[in-house]
PDB file of N, CA and C in Angstrom:
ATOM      1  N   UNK A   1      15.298  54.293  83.833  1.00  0.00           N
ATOM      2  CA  UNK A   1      14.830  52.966  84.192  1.00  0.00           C
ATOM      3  C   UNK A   1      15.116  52.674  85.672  1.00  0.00           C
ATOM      4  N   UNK A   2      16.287  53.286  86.274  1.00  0.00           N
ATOM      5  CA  UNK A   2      16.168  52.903  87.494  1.00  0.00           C
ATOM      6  C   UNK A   2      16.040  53.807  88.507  1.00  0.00           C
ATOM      7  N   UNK A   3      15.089  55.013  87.987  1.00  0.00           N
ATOM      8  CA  UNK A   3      14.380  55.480  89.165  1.00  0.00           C
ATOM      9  C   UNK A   3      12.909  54.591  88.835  1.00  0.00           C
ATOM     10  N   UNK A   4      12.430  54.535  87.620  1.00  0.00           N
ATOM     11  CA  UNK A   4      11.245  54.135  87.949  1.00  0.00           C
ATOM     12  C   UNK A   4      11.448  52.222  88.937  1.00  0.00           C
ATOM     13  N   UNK A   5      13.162  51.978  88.714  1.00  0.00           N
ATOM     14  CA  UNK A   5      12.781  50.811  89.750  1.00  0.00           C
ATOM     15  C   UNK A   5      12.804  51.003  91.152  1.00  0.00           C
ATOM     16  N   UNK A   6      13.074  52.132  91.254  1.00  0.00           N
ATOM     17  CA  UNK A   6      12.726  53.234  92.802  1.00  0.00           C
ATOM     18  C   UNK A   6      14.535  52.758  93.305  1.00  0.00           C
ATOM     19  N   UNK A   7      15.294  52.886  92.550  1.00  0.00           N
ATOM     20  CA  UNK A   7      16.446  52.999  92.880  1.00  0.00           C
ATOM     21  C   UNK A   7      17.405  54.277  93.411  1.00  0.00           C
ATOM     22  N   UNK A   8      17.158  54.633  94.612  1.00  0.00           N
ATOM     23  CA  UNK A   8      17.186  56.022  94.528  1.00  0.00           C
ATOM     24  C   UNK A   8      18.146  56.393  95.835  1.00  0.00           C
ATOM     25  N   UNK A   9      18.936  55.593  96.153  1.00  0.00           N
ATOM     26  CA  UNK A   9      19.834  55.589  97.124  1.00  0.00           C
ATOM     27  C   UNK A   9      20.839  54.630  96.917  1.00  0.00           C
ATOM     28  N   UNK A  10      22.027  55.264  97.637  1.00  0.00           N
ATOM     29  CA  UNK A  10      23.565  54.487  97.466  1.00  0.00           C
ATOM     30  C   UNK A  10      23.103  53.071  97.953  1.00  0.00           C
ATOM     31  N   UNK A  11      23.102  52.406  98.964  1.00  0.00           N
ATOM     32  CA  UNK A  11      22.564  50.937  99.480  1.00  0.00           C
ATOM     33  C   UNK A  11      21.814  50.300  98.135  1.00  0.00           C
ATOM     34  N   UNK A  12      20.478  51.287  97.956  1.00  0.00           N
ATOM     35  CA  UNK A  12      19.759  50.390  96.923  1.00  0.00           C
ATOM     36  C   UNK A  12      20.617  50.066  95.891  1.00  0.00           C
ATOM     37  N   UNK A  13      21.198  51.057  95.028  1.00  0.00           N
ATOM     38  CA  UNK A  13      22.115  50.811  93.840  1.00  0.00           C
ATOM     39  C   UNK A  13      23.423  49.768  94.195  1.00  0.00           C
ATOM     40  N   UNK A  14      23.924  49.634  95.423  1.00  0.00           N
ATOM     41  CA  UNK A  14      24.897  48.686  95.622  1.00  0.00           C
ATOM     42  C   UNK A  14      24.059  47.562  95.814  1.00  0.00           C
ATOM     43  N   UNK A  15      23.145  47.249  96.255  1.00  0.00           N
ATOM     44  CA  UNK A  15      22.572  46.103  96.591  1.00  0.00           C
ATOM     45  C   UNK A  15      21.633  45.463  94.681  1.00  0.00           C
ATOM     46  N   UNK A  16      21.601  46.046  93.648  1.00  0.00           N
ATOM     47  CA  UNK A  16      21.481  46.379  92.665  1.00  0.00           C
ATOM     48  C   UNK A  16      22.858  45.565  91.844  1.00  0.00           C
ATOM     49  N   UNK A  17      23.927  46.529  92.005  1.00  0.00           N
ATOM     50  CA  UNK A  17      24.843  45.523  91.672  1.00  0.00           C
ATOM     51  C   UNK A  17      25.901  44.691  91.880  1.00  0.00           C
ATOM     52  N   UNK A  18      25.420  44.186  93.307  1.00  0.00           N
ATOM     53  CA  UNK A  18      25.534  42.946  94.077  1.00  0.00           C
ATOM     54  C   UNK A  18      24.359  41.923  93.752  1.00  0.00           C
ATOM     55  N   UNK A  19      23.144  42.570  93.038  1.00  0.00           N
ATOM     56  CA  UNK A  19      22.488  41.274  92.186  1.00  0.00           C
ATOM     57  C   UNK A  19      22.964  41.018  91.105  1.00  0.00           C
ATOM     58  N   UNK A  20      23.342  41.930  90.066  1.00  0.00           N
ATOM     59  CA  UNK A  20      23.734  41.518  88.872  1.00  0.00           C
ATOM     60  C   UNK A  20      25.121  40.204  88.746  1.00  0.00           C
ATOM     61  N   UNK A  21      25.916  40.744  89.545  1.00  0.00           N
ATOM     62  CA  UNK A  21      26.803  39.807  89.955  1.00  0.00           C
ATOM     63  C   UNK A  21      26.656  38.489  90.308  1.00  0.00           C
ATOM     64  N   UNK A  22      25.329  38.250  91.175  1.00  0.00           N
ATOM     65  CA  UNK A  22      24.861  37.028  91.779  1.00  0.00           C
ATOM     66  C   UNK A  22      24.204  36.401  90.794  1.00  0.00           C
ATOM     67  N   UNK A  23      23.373  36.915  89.940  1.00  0.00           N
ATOM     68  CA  UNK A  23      22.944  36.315  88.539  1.00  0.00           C
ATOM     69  C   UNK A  23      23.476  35.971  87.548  1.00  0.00           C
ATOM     70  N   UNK A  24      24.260  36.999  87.767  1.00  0.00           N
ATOM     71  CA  UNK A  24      26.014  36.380  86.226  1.00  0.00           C
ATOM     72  C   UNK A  24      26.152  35.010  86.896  1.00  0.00           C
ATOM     73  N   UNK A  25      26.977  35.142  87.963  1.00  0.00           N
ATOM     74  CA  UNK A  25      27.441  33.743  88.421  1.00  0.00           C
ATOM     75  C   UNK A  25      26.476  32.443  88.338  1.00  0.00           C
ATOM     76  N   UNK A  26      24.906  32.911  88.696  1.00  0.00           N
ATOM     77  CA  UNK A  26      23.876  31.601  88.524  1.00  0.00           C
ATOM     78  C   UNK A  26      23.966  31.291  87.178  1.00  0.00           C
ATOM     79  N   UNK A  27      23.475  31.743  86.322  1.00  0.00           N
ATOM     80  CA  UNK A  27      23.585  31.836  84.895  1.00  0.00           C
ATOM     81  C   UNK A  27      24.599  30.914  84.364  1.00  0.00           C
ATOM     82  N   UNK A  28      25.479  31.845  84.631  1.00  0.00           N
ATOM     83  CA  UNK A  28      26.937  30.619  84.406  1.00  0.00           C
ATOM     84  C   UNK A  28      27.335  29.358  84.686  1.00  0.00           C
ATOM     85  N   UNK A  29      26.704  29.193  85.616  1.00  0.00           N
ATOM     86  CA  UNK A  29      27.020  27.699  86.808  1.00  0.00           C
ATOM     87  C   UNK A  29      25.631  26.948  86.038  1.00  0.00           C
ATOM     88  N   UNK A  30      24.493  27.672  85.199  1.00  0.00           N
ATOM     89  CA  UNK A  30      23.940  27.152  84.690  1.00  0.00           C
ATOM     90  C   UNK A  30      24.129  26.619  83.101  1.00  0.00           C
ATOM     91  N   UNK A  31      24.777  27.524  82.632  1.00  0.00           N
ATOM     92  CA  UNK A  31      25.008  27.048  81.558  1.00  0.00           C
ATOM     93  C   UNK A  31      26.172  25.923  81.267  1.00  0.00           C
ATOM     94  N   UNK A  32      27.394  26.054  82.779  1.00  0.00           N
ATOM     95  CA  UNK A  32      28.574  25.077  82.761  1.00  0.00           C
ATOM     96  C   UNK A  32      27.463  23.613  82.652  1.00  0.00           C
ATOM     97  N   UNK A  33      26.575  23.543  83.339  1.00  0.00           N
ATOM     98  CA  UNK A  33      25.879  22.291  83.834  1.00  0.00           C
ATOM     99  C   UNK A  33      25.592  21.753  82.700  1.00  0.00           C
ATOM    100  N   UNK A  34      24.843  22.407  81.735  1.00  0.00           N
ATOM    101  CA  UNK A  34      23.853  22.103  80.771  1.00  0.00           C
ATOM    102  C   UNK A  34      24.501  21.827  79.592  1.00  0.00           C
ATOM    103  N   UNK A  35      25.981  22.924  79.535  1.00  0.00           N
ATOM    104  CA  UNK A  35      27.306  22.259  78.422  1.00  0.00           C
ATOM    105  C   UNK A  35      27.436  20.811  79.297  1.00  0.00           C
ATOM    106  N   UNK A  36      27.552  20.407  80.501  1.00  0.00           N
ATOM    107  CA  UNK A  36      28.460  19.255  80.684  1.00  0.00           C
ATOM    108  C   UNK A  36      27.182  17.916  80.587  1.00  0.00           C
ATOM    109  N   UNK A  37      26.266  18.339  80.626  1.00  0.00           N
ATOM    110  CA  UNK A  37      25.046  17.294  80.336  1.00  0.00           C
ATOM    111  C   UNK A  37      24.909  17.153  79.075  1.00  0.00           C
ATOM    112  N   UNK A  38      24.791  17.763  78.154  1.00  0.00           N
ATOM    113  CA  UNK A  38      24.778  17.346  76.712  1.00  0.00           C
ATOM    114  C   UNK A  38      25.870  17.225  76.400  1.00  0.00           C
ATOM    115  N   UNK A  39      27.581  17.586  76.888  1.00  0.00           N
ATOM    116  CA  UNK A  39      28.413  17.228  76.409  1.00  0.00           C
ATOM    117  C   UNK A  39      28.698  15.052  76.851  1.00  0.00           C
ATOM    118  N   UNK A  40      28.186  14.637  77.797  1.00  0.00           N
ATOM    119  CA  UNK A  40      28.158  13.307  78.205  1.00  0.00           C
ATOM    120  C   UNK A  40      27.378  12.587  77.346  1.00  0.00           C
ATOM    121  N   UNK A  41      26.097  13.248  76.944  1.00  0.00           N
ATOM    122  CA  UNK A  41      25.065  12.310  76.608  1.00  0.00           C
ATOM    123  C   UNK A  41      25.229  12.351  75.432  1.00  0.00           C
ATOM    124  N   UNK A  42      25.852  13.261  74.564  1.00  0.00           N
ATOM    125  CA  UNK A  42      26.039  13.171  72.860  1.00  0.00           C
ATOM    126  C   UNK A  42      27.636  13.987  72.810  1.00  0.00           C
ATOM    127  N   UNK A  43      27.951  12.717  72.973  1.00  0.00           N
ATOM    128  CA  UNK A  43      30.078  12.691  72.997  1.00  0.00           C
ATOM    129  C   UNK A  43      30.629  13.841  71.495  1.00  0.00           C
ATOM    130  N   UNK A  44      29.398  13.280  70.355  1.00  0.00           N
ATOM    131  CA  UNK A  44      29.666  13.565  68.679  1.00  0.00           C
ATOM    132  C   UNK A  44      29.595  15.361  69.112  1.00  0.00           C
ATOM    133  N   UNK A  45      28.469  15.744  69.718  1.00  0.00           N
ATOM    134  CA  UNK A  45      28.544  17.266  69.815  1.00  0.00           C
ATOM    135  C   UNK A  45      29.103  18.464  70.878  1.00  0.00           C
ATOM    136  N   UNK A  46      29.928  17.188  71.266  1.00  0.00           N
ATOM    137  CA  UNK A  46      30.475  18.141  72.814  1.00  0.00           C
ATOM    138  C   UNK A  46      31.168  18.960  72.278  1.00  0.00           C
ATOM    139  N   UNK A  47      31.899  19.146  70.917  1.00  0.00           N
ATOM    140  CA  UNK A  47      32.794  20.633  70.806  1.00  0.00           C
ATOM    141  C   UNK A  47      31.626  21.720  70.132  1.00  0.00           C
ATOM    142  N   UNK A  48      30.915  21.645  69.355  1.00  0.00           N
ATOM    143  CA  UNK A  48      29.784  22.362  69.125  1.00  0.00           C
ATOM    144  C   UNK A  48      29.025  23.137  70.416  1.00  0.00           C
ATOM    145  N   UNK A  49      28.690  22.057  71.382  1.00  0.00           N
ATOM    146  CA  UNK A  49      28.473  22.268  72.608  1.00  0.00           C
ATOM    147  C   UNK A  49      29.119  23.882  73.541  1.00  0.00           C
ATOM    148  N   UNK A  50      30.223  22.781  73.497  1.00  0.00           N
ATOM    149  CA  UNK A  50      30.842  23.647  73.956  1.00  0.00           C
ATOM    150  C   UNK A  50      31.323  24.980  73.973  1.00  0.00           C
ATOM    151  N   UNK A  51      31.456  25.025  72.229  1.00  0.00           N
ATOM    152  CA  UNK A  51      31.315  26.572  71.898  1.00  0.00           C
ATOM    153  C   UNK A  51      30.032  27.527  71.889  1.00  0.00           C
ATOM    154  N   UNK A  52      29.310  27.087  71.812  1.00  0.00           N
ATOM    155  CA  UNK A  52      27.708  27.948  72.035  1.00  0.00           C
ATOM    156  C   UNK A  52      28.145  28.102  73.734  1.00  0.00           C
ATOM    157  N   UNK A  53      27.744  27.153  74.393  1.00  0.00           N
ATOM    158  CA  UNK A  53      28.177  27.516  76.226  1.00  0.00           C
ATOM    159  C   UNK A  53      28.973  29.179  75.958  1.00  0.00           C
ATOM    160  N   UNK A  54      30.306  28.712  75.453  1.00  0.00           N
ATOM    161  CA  UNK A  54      31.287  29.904  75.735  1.00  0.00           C
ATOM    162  C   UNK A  54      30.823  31.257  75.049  1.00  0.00           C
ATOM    163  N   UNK A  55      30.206  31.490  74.052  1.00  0.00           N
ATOM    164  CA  UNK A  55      29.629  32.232  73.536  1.00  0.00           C
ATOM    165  C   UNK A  55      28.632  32.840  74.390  1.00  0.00           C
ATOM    166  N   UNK A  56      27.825  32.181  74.695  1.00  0.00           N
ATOM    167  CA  UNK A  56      26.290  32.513  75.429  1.00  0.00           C
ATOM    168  C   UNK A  56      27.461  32.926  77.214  1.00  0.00           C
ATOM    169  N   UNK A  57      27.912  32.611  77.193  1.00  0.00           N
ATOM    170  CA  UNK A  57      28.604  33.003  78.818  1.00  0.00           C
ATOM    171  C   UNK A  57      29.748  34.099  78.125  1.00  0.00           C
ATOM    172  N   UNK A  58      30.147  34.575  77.261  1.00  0.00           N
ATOM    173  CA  UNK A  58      30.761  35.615  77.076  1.00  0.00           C
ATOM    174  C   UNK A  58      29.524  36.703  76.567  1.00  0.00           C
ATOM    175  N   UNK A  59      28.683  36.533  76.160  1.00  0.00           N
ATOM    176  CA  UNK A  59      27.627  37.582  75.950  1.00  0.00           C
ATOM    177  C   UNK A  59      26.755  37.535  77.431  1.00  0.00           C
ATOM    178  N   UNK A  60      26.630  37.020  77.990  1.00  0.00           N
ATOM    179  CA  UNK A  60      26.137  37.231  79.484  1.00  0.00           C
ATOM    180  C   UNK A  60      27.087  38.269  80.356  1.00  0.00           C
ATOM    181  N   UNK A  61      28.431  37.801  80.210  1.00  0.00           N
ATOM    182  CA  UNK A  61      29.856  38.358  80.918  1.00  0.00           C
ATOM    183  C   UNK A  61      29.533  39.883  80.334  1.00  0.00           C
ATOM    184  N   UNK A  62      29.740  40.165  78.912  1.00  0.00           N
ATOM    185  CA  UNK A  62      29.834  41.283  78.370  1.00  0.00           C
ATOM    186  C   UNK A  62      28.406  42.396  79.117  1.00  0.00           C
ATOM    187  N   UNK A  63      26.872  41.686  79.168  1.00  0.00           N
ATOM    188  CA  UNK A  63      25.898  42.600  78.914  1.00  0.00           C
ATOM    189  C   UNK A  63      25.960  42.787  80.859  1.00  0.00           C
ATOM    190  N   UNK A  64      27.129  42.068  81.864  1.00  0.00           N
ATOM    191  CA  UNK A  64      26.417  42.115  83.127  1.00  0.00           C
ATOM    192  C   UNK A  64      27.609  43.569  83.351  1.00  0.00           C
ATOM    193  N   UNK A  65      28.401  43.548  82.398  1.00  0.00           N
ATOM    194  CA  UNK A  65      29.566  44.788  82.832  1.00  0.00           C
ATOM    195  C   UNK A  65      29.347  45.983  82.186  1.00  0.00           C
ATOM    196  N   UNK A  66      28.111  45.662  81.179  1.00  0.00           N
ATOM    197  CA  UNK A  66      27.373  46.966  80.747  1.00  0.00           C
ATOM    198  C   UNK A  66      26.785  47.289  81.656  1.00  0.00           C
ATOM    199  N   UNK A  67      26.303  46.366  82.083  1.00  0.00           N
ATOM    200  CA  UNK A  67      24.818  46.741  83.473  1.00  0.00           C
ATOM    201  C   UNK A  67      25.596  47.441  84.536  1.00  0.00           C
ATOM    202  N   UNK A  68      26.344  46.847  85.005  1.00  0.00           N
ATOM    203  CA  UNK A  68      27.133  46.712  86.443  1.00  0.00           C
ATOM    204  C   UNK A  68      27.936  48.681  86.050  1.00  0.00           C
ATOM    205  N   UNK A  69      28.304  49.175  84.420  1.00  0.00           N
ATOM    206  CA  UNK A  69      28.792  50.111  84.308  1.00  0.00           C
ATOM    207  C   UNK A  69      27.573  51.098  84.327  1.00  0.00           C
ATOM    208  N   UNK A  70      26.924  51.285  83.739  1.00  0.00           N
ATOM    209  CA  UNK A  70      25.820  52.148  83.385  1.00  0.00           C
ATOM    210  C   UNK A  70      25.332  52.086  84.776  1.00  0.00           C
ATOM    211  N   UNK A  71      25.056  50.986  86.357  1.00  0.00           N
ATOM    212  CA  UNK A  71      24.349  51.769  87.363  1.00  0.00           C
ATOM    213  C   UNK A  71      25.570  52.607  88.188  1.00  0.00           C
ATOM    214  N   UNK A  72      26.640  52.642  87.907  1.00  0.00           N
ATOM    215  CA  UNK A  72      27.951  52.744  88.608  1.00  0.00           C
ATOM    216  C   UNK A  72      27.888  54.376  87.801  1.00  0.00           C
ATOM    217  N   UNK A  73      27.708  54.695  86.933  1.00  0.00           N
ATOM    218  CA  UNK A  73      27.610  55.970  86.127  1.00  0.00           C
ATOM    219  C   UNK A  73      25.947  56.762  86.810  1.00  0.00           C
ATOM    220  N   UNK A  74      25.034  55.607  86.932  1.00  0.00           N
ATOM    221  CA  UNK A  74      24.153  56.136  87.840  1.00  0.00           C
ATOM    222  C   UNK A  74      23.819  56.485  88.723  1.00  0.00           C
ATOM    223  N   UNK A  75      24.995  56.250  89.714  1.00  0.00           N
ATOM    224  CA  UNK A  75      25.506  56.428  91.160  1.00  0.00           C
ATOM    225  C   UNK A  75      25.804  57.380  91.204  1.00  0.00           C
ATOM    226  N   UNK A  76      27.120  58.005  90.356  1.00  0.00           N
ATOM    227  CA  UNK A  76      28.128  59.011  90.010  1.00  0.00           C
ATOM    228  C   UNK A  76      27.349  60.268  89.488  1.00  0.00           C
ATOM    229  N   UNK A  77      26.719  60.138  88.800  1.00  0.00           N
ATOM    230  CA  UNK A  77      25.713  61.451  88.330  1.00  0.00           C
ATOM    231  C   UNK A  77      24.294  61.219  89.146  1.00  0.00           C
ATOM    232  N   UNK A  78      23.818  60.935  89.090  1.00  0.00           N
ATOM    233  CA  UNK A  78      22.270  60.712  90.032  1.00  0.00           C
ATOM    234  C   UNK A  78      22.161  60.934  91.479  1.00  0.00           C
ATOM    235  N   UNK A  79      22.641  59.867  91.946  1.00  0.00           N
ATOM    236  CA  UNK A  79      22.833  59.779  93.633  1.00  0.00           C
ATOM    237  C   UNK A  79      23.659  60.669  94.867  1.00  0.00           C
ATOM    238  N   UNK A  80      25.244  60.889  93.799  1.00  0.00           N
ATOM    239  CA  UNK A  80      26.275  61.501  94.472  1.00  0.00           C
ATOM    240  C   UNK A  80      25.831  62.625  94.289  1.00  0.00           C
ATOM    241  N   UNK A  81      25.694  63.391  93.285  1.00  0.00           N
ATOM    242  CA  UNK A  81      25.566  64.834  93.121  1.00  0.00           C
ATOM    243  C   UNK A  81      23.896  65.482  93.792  1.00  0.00           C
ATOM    244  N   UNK A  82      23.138  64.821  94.562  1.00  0.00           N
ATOM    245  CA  UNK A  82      22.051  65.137  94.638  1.00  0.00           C
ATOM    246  C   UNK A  82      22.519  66.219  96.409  1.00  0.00           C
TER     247      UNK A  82
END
């Protein structure tokens, strides 16, 4: 998958996951927002709320350190050894 994203040099692959990173963090800062807006406007479901948020931001956390591992393994066998 990430030659066909023409990932095919050390820079590209760091700059690769220096996005994933930058998207975890948007993501997150999006979902803090959107827990703290429905946690104001419906007081009754802010702990419900709140646990989906943490859920959905621990499965984001989990799938960006799969990502972030698997191009770091793609570096290591692909790029370095060429």
């Amino acid at each position: 998958a990430l030659k066909r994203s023409q990932v095919d040099s050390l820079p590209g692959a760091e700059a690769l996951l220096a996005d994933i990173k930058k998207r975890l963090w948007k993501f997150i800062s999006i979902i803090a927002l959107i827990v703290s807006v429905i946690s104001l406007l419906f007081p009754a479901a802010a702990m419900a709320t709140l646990v989906f948020g943490v859920v959905i931001a621990l499965w984001l956390i989990t799938n960006s350190f799969k990502g972030q591992r698997y191009v770091k393994r793609y570096i290591n066998e692909e790029i370095i050894k060429q």
